Short mmCIF file of C-alpha atoms in Angstrom, two decimals:
data_model
loop_
_atom_site.label_atom_id
_atom_site.label_comp_id
_atom_site.label_asym_id
_atom_site.label_seq_id
_atom_site.Cartn_x
_atom_site.Cartn_y
_atom_site.Cartn_z
CA MET Q 1 139.70 104.12 101.30
CA ASP Q 2 139.55 101.13 103.66
CA ALA Q 3 137.46 103.14 106.12
CA ARG Q 4 135.08 104.00 103.32
CA LYS Q 5 134.88 100.37 102.20
CA SER Q 6 134.04 99.26 105.72
CA VAL Q 7 131.20 101.84 105.83
CA LEU Q 8 129.89 100.56 102.47
CA GLN Q 9 130.18 96.92 103.51
CA ARG Q 10 127.75 97.41 106.39
CA THR Q 11 124.95 98.79 104.19
CA ALA Q 12 122.16 96.82 102.52
CA PHE Q 13 123.06 98.19 99.07
CA PHE Q 14 126.49 96.50 99.30
CA LYS Q 15 125.30 93.30 100.99
CA ASN Q 16 127.25 90.31 99.58
CA ALA Q 17 129.20 92.65 97.29
CA ASP Q 18 132.65 91.26 96.37
CA GLY Q 19 135.99 93.04 96.82
CA PRO Q 20 136.15 94.56 93.32
CA ALA Q 21 132.62 96.00 93.63
CA LEU Q 22 133.46 97.57 97.00
CA SER Q 23 136.76 98.98 95.72
CA ALA Q 24 135.17 100.43 92.58
CA ALA Q 25 132.38 102.00 94.64
CA ALA Q 26 134.75 103.38 97.27
CA GLU Q 27 137.03 104.91 94.63
CA ALA Q 28 134.19 106.54 92.69
CA ALA Q 29 132.48 107.97 95.78
CA GLY Q 30 132.60 111.51 97.13
CA GLU Q 31 131.99 112.37 100.77
CA LEU Q 32 129.69 115.04 102.09
CA ALA Q 33 129.38 116.18 105.71
CA LEU Q 34 125.85 117.25 106.62
CA LYS Q 35 124.86 119.75 109.28
CA LYS Q 36 121.41 119.69 110.87
CA ASP Q 37 118.82 121.47 108.65
CA GLU Q 38 120.99 121.31 105.52
CA THR Q 39 119.47 119.80 102.39
CA LEU Q 40 121.12 117.20 100.18
CA PHE Q 41 119.32 118.48 97.07
CA HIS Q 42 116.01 120.07 96.16
CA GLN Q 43 112.82 118.65 94.73
CA GLY Q 44 112.65 119.34 90.98
CA GLU Q 45 116.41 119.68 90.47
CA GLU Q 46 118.11 117.59 87.83
CA ALA Q 47 119.26 114.35 89.48
CA SER Q 48 123.03 114.47 89.00
CA TYR Q 49 124.14 112.54 92.08
CA SER Q 50 122.82 109.64 94.11
CA TYR Q 51 123.65 109.33 97.79
CA LEU Q 52 124.09 106.75 100.49
CA LEU Q 53 123.57 108.01 104.02
CA ALA Q 54 126.53 106.69 106.06
CA TRP Q 55 125.30 108.08 109.34
CA GLY Q 56 122.80 110.65 110.55
CA ARG Q 57 119.13 111.01 109.72
CA LEU Q 58 117.19 112.73 106.95
CA ARG Q 59 113.57 113.79 106.58
CA LEU Q 60 112.25 113.48 103.04
CA ASP Q 61 109.96 116.45 102.30
CA GLN Q 62 107.74 116.85 99.27
CA THR Q 63 105.89 120.01 98.30
CA THR Q 64 102.51 119.45 96.67
CA PRO Q 65 101.41 121.50 93.63
CA ASP Q 66 99.25 123.66 95.93
CA GLY Q 67 102.21 124.41 98.19
CA ARG Q 68 101.62 122.09 101.13
CA ASN Q 69 104.48 120.12 102.64
CA VAL Q 70 104.23 116.35 103.03
CA VAL Q 71 106.77 114.31 104.98
CA ILE Q 72 107.34 111.24 102.80
CA ARG Q 73 109.49 109.31 105.25
CA TYR Q 74 112.62 109.42 107.36
CA LEU Q 75 115.91 107.95 106.18
CA GLY Q 76 118.64 106.48 108.36
CA PRO Q 77 122.15 105.04 108.03
CA GLY Q 78 122.49 102.75 105.00
CA ASP Q 79 119.52 104.23 103.13
CA LEU Q 80 119.89 105.21 99.47
CA VAL Q 81 118.81 108.73 98.51
CA GLY Q 82 118.06 109.92 94.98
CA THR Q 83 118.98 106.61 93.34
CA VAL Q 84 115.74 106.06 91.44
CA ALA Q 85 115.73 109.62 90.06
CA VAL Q 86 119.34 109.22 88.90
CA LEU Q 87 118.77 105.85 87.23
CA ARG Q 88 115.53 106.99 85.57
CA ARG Q 89 117.02 110.37 84.59
CA LYS Q 90 114.12 112.19 86.26
CA PRO Q 91 114.27 115.28 88.49
CA TYR Q 92 114.56 114.59 92.22
CA PRO Q 93 111.00 113.97 93.50
CA ALA Q 94 111.57 115.27 97.03
CA THR Q 95 113.96 117.23 99.26
CA PRO Q 96 116.01 115.41 101.93
CA VAL Q 97 116.67 117.60 105.00
CA ALA Q 98 119.15 116.59 107.71
CA VAL Q 99 117.40 116.33 111.08
CA GLU Q 100 120.76 115.73 112.75
CA ASP Q 101 124.42 116.01 111.69
CA GLY Q 102 125.56 113.21 109.42
CA MET Q 103 127.67 112.07 106.50
CA ALA Q 104 126.73 110.87 103.03
CA LEU Q 105 128.68 109.23 100.25
CA PHE Q 106 127.70 110.17 96.73
CA TRP Q 107 128.24 109.04 93.16
CA SER Q 108 127.67 110.82 89.86
CA ALA Q 109 124.82 109.48 87.73
CA ALA Q 110 127.33 107.97 85.29
CA ALA Q 111 129.41 106.32 88.02
CA LYS Q 112 126.29 104.85 89.69
CA ALA Q 113 124.98 103.46 86.39
CA LYS Q 114 128.39 101.90 85.71
CA LEU Q 115 128.59 100.32 89.18
CA ILE Q 116 125.16 98.76 88.81
CA ALA Q 117 125.84 97.56 85.26
CA GLU Q 118 129.14 95.93 86.22
CA HIS Q 119 128.10 94.43 89.56
CA PRO Q 120 124.77 92.55 89.39
CA THR Q 121 124.80 92.05 93.17
CA LEU Q 122 124.34 95.80 93.54
CA ALA Q 123 121.44 95.77 91.06
CA ALA Q 124 119.73 93.00 93.04
CA ASN Q 125 120.31 94.88 96.30
CA ALA Q 126 118.88 98.07 94.82
CA ILE Q 127 115.73 96.20 93.77
CA ASN Q 128 115.40 94.85 97.31
CA LEU Q 129 115.81 98.25 98.91
CA ILE Q 130 113.46 100.01 96.53
CA GLY Q 131 110.96 97.14 96.81
CA GLY Q 132 111.03 97.53 100.60
CA ARG Q 133 110.25 101.23 100.29
CA LEU Q 134 107.42 100.45 97.88
CA GLU Q 135 105.92 97.96 100.32
CA GLU Q 136 106.08 100.54 103.06
CA LEU Q 137 104.35 103.12 100.88
CA GLN Q 138 101.63 100.64 99.95
CA GLU Q 139 101.11 99.92 103.63
CA ARG Q 140 100.79 103.63 104.32
CA LEU Q 141 98.45 104.18 101.39
CA GLN Q 142 96.20 101.44 102.71
CA GLU Q 143 96.25 103.04 106.16
CA LEU Q 144 95.35 106.44 104.72
CA ALA Q 145 92.48 104.97 102.77
CA THR Q 146 90.99 102.82 105.49
CA GLN Q 147 92.03 103.72 108.99
CA ARG Q 148 91.09 106.23 111.60
CA VAL Q 149 93.69 108.89 112.25
CA GLU Q 150 94.68 107.66 115.75
CA ARG Q 151 95.51 104.27 114.29
CA ARG Q 152 97.53 105.86 111.48
CA ILE Q 153 99.53 107.97 113.90
CA ALA Q 154 100.26 104.88 116.02
CA ALA Q 155 101.36 102.97 112.88
CA THR Q 156 103.65 105.86 111.90
CA LEU Q 157 105.32 105.85 115.31
CA LEU Q 158 105.78 102.07 115.08
CA ARG Q 159 107.46 102.48 111.70
CA MET Q 160 109.86 104.98 113.26
CA VAL Q 161 110.58 102.45 116.01
CA ARG Q 162 111.31 99.77 113.39
CA GLN Q 163 113.64 102.13 111.55
CA ALA Q 164 115.47 103.69 114.46
CA GLY Q 165 114.05 102.66 117.85
CA ARG Q 166 116.29 102.45 120.88
CA ARG Q 167 115.58 100.86 124.24
CA VAL Q 168 115.90 103.30 127.14
CA ALA Q 169 115.18 102.97 130.86
CA ASP Q 170 111.52 103.96 130.68
CA GLY Q 171 110.56 102.53 127.30
CA VAL Q 172 111.42 102.71 123.62
CA GLU Q 173 112.82 105.97 122.30
CA ILE Q 174 112.52 107.41 118.80
CA PRO Q 175 116.00 108.93 118.84
CA PHE Q 176 115.51 112.07 116.81
CA THR Q 177 113.45 115.22 117.01
CA LEU Q 178 110.00 114.65 115.62
CA SER Q 179 107.63 117.61 115.78
CA ARG Q 180 103.86 117.27 115.98
CA ASN Q 181 103.67 119.16 112.72
CA GLU Q 182 105.91 116.58 111.03
CA ILE Q 183 103.72 113.77 112.34
CA ALA Q 184 100.69 115.61 110.91
CA GLU Q 185 102.41 115.96 107.54
CA MET Q 186 103.11 112.22 107.45
CA ASN Q 187 99.50 111.32 108.22
CA ALA Q 188 97.45 113.69 106.09
CA THR Q 189 95.98 115.24 109.18
CA THR Q 190 96.08 118.50 111.12
CA LEU Q 191 98.45 119.67 113.82
CA HIS Q 192 95.41 119.99 116.10
CA THR Q 193 94.49 116.33 115.67
CA VAL Q 194 98.06 115.15 116.29
CA SER Q 195 98.32 117.33 119.42
CA ARG Q 196 95.00 116.06 120.75
CA THR Q 197 95.97 112.44 120.07
CA LEU Q 198 99.48 112.64 121.54
CA SER Q 199 98.24 114.55 124.61
CA ALA Q 200 95.63 111.85 125.23
CA TRP Q 201 98.31 109.18 124.91
CA GLU Q 202 100.58 111.08 127.31
CA GLN Q 203 97.73 111.25 129.83
CA GLU Q 204 97.24 107.51 129.46
CA GLY Q 205 100.98 106.97 130.03
CA ILE Q 206 101.55 105.47 126.58
CA LEU Q 207 104.03 108.18 125.58
CA SER Q 208 106.29 110.68 127.18
CA GLY Q 209 107.56 113.65 125.20
CA LYS Q 210 109.60 115.39 127.83
CA ARG Q 211 113.14 114.21 127.23
CA SER Q 212 114.88 116.60 124.82
CA SER Q 213 111.87 116.48 122.48
CA HIS Q 214 112.49 112.80 121.66
CA LEU Q 215 109.36 110.70 122.00
CA VAL Q 216 109.59 107.78 124.40
CA ILE Q 217 106.97 105.08 124.11
CA THR Q 218 106.38 104.08 127.69
CA LYS Q 219 103.68 101.48 127.00
CA PRO Q 220 104.83 99.82 123.76
CA HIS Q 221 102.19 97.11 124.01
CA ARG Q 222 99.35 99.67 124.10
CA LEU Q 223 100.68 101.51 121.06
CA VAL Q 224 100.79 98.25 119.08
CA GLU Q 225 97.21 97.53 120.17
CA ILE Q 226 96.08 100.94 118.94
CA ALA Q 227 97.89 100.49 115.62
CA GLU Q 228 96.47 97.03 115.04
CA HIS Q 229 93.09 96.72 116.66
CA GLU Q 230 91.32 99.98 117.37
CA MET D 1 120.86 81.24 135.46
CA ASN D 2 117.41 81.40 137.03
CA LYS D 3 113.89 82.60 136.31
CA ALA D 4 114.80 86.24 136.77
CA ASP D 5 117.17 85.94 133.81
CA LEU D 6 114.43 84.83 131.40
CA ALA D 7 112.28 87.77 132.57
CA ARG D 8 115.13 90.16 131.77
CA MET D 9 115.86 88.74 128.31
CA ILE D 10 114.67 90.64 125.23
CA VAL D 11 111.71 88.86 123.62
CA ASP D 12 113.30 88.84 120.15
CA ASP D 13 116.49 87.25 121.52
CA VAL D 14 114.47 84.44 123.10
CA LEU D 15 112.53 83.83 119.86
CA THR D 16 115.73 83.83 117.79
CA ARG D 17 117.70 81.59 120.13
CA TRP D 18 114.90 79.11 120.75
CA PRO D 19 112.59 79.10 117.71
CA PRO D 20 110.08 76.65 119.27
CA ALA D 21 109.34 79.45 121.78
CA VAL D 22 107.25 81.03 119.01
CA ARG D 23 104.70 78.27 119.58
CA ALA D 24 104.78 78.88 123.31
CA PHE D 25 104.00 82.60 122.89
CA ASN D 26 101.19 81.68 120.49
CA ARG D 27 99.77 79.17 122.97
CA MET D 28 99.74 81.86 125.66
CA LYS D 29 97.95 84.18 123.17
CA MET D 30 100.89 86.58 123.31
CA ALA D 31 101.33 88.29 119.92
CA CYS D 32 105.07 88.88 120.43
CA PRO D 33 106.41 86.88 117.44
CA GLY D 34 106.67 89.35 114.57
CA CYS D 35 105.77 92.36 116.73
CA THR D 36 107.61 95.65 116.12
CA MET D 37 108.31 95.92 119.84
CA ALA D 38 109.81 92.42 120.27
CA PRO D 39 113.40 93.72 119.85
CA PHE D 40 112.80 96.31 122.58
CA GLU D 41 110.74 94.58 125.27
CA THR D 42 111.84 92.07 127.88
CA VAL D 43 109.95 88.83 128.50
CA GLY D 44 108.99 90.24 131.91
CA GLU D 45 107.45 93.36 130.34
CA ALA D 46 105.60 91.35 127.70
CA CYS D 47 104.22 89.01 130.38
CA ALA D 48 103.08 91.99 132.45
CA ALA D 49 101.28 93.48 129.41
CA TYR D 50 99.39 90.22 128.86
CA GLY D 51 98.88 89.35 132.53
CA VAL D 52 100.82 86.10 132.15
CA LYS D 53 103.15 84.81 134.86
CA VAL D 54 106.75 84.48 133.64
CA ALA D 55 106.99 81.06 135.31
CA ARG D 56 103.94 79.87 133.35
CA LEU D 57 105.36 81.08 130.03
CA GLU D 58 108.68 79.49 130.88
CA SER D 59 107.13 76.09 131.51
CA VAL D 60 105.22 76.29 128.21
CA ILE D 61 108.47 77.23 126.41
CA ARG D 62 110.14 74.19 128.02
CA GLU D 63 107.30 71.96 126.80
CA GLU D 64 107.74 73.25 123.27
CA LEU D 65 111.52 72.81 123.43
CA ASP D 66 111.09 69.22 124.64
CA ALA D 67 108.55 68.51 121.89
CA ALA D 68 110.65 70.00 119.09
CA PRO D 69 113.05 67.77 117.14
CA SER D 70 116.56 68.45 118.43
CA PRO D 71 118.02 70.21 115.36
CA VAL D 72 115.49 73.01 115.70
CA SER D 73 115.25 73.22 119.47
CA GLY D 74 117.62 76.16 119.63
CA ARG D 75 120.99 77.14 120.96
CA GLY D 76 121.92 76.28 124.52
CA GLU D 77 119.89 75.75 127.64
CA LEU D 78 116.96 77.96 128.49
CA PRO D 79 117.99 80.05 131.49
#
């Protein structure tokens, strides 16, 4: 239980939470080990549980009515998954897929509602987290509506860096597997366009994609320039 | 500590430890404050990207530290 509390304590949802809130949350939580490629739940299912990713990384997929897949975003340690659907009693809007092994804590809809009702700090933290996601989506919507595709792809990679970037010897690494198809699905563009763009950036020395399929940004300054000015 | 140490420091660490350095980067027209890459790049790398000599940036940071009122001038001596 103490181990679980110390995991909770480090996440944004439990920021400034007092002892009783942490204990109640730790006691009501279940634990779920995730293997790469497993899903937490499926889009359209009744939202019975909400999750907190303790470690690992998830890709949030959404299928459009005409059957295309869109990558909504990636989620990392400390991110809430399925919370809005649970609180609004709506079906899950998307499918989270593990892109690496991980572990999630989960609460039933009733337990989550009780936690939030009894501990206002958690309600405030949830608003902050969900507000942050909303801001990010608004930023992406604006990019989609106004920017050229190269600039959007650069902005997407920068968002990944903000969420999960890691400094390595030759640059800044995005430390999980990110296929060109996934980048296309995040940017409303084609695989061909992503391949052409990334190949051009590799030629220019901005990126290197060799190491175990993780992208390394070898000229971070140039990528920021492309995202902001071109 | 010497000049090489400032060049090896991460930009974000410098900006956090010595907030008046933000003004110095602005004066040198280096857009590092607030940049996504600031937590990942060293001062030396940022200077190379902008074609600014580390020694020049350092002297501008020192000017800003001297000009700032002491409570906000940051933690400890600049390397």
